[in-house]
PDB file of C-alpha atoms in Angstrom:
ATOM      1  CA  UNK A 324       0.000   0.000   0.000  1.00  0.00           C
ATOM      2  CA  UNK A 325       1.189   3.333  -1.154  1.00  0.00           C
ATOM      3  CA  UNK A 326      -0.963   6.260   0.560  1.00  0.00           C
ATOM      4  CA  UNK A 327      -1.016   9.253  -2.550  1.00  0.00           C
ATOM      5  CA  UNK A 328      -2.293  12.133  -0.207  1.00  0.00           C
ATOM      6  CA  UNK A 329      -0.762  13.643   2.651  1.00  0.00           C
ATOM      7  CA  UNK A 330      -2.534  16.341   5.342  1.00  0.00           C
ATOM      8  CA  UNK A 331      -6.159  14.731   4.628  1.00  0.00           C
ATOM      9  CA  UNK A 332      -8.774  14.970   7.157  1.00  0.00           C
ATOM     10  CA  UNK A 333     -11.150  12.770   6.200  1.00  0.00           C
ATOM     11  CA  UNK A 334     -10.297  11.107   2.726  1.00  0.00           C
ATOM     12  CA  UNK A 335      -7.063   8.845   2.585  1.00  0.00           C
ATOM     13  CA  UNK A 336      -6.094   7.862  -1.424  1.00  0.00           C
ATOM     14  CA  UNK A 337      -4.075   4.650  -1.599  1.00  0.00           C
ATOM     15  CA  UNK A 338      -1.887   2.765  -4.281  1.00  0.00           C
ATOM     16  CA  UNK A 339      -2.536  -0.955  -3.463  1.00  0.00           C
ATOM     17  CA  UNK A 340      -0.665  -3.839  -5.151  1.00  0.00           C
ATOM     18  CA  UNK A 341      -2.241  -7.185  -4.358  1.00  0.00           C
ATOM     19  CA  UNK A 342       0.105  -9.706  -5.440  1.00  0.00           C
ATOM     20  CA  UNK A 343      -1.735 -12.923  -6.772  1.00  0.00           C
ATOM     21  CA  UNK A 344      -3.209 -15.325  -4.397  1.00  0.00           C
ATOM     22  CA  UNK A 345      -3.042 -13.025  -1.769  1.00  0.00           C
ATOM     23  CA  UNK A 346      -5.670 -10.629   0.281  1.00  0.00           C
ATOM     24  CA  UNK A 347      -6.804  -9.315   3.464  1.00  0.00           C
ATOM     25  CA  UNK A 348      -6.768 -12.258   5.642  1.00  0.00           C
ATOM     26  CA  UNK A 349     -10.404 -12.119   7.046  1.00  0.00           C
ATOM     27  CA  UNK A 350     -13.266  -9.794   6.890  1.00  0.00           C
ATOM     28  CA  UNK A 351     -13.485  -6.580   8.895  1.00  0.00           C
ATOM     29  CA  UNK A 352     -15.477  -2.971   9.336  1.00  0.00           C
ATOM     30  CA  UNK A 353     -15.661   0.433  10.440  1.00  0.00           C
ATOM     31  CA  UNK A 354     -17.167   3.525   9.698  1.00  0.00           C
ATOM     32  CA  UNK A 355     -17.488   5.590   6.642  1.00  0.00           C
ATOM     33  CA  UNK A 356     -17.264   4.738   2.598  1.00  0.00           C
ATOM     34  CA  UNK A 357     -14.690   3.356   0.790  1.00  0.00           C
ATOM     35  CA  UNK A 358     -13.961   3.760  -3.286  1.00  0.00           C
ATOM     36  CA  UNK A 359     -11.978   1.316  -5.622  1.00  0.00           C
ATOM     37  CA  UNK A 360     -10.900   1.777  -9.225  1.00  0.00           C
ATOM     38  CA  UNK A 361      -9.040  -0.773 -10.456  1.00  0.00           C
ATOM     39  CA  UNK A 362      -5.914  -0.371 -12.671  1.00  0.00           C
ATOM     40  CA  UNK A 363      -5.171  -3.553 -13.405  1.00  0.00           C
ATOM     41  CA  UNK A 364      -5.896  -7.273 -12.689  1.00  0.00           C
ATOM     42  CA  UNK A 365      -8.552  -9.010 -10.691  1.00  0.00           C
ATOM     43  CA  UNK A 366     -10.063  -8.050  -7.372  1.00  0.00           C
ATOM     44  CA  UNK A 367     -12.694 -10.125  -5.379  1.00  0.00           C
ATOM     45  CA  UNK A 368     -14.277  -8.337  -2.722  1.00  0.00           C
ATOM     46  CA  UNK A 369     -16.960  -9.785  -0.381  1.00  0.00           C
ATOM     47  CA  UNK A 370     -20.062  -7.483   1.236  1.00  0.00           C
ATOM     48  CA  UNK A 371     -20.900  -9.588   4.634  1.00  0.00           C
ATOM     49  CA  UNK A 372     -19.607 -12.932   3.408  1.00  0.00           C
ATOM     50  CA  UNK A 373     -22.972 -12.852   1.274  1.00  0.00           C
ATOM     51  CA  UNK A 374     -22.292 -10.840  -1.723  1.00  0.00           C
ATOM     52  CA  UNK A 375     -19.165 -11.429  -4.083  1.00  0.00           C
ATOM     53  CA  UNK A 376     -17.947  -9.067  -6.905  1.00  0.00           C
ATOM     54  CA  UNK A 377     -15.001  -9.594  -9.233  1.00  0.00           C
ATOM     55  CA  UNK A 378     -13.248  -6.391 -10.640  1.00  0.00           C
ATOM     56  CA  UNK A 379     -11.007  -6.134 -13.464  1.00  0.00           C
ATOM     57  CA  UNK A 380      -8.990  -3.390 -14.882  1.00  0.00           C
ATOM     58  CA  UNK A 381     -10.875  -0.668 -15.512  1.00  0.00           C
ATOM     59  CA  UNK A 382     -13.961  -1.004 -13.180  1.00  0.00           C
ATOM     60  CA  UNK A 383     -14.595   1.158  -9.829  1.00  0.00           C
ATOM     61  CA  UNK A 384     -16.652   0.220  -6.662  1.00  0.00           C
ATOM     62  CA  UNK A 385     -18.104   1.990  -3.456  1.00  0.00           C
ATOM     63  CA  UNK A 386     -19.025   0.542  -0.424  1.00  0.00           C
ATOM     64  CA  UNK A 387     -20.471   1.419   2.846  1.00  0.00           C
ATOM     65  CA  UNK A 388     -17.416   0.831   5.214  1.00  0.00           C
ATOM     66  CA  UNK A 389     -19.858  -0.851   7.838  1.00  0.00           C
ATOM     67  CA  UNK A 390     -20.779  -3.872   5.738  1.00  0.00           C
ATOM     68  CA  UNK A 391     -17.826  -6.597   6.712  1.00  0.00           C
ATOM     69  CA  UNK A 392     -15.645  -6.725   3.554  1.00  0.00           C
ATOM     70  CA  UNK A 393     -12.562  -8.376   2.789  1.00  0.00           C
ATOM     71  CA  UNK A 394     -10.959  -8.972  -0.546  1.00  0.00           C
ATOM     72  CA  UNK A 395      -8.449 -11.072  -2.340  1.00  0.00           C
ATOM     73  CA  UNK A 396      -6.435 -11.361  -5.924  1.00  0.00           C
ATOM     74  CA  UNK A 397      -7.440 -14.812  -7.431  1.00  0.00           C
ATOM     75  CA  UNK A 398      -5.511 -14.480 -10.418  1.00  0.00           C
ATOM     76  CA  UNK A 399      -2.025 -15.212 -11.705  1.00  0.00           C
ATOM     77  CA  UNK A 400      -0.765 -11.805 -11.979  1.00  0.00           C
ATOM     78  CA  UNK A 401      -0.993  -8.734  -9.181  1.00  0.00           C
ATOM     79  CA  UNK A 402      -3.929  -6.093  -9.365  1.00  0.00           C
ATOM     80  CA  UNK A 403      -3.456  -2.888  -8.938  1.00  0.00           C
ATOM     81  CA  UNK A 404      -5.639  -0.406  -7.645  1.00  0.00           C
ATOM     82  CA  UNK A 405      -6.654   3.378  -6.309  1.00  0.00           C
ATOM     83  CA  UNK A 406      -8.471   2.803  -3.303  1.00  0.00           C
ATOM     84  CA  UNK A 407     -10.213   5.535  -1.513  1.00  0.00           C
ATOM     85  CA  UNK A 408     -11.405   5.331   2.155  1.00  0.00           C
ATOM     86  CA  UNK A 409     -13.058   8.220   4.285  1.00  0.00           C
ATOM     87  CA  UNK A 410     -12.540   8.520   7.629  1.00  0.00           C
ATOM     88  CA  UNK A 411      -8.861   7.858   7.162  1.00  0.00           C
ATOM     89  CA  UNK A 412      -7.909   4.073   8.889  1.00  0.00           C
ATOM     90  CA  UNK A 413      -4.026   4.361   8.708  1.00  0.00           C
TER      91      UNK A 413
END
């Protein structure tokens, strides 16, 4: 993860780099929204273990931060992505 702003108050912009078969390790949640466009590659992100979407290179996403989400790069090569959170989490 690459954060691309600096002196936010609320928004925090990040460069992520999933490399493949790898992800967030679990589901978790907290407040706020969240934003992902998708450079390149494959993303699967679950909503509450009960909804699954696949992004590829060239889609975007938003999410209500609240819903338990966690994600992971199924494919052979790494995915690269903007992601966008608000409140900031790191």
């Amino acid at each position: 993860m690459e954060l691309l702003s600096v002196g936010t108050k609320m928004l925090e912009c990040m460069l992520f780099r999933v490399q493949p078969k790898c992800g967030s390790d679990g589901a978790y949640s907290h407040a706020g929204e969240e934003f992902i466009y998708m450079l390149a590659g494959t993303l699967e992100i679950w909503l509450d273990e009960m909804e699954r979407h696949v992004l590829q290179a060239g889609d975007s996403f938003w999410f209500e931060s609240n819903l338990g989400h966690r994600w992971f790069n199924p494919a052979e090569e790494e995915a690269v992505l903007i992601w966008i959170n608000t409140p900031l989490t790191f």
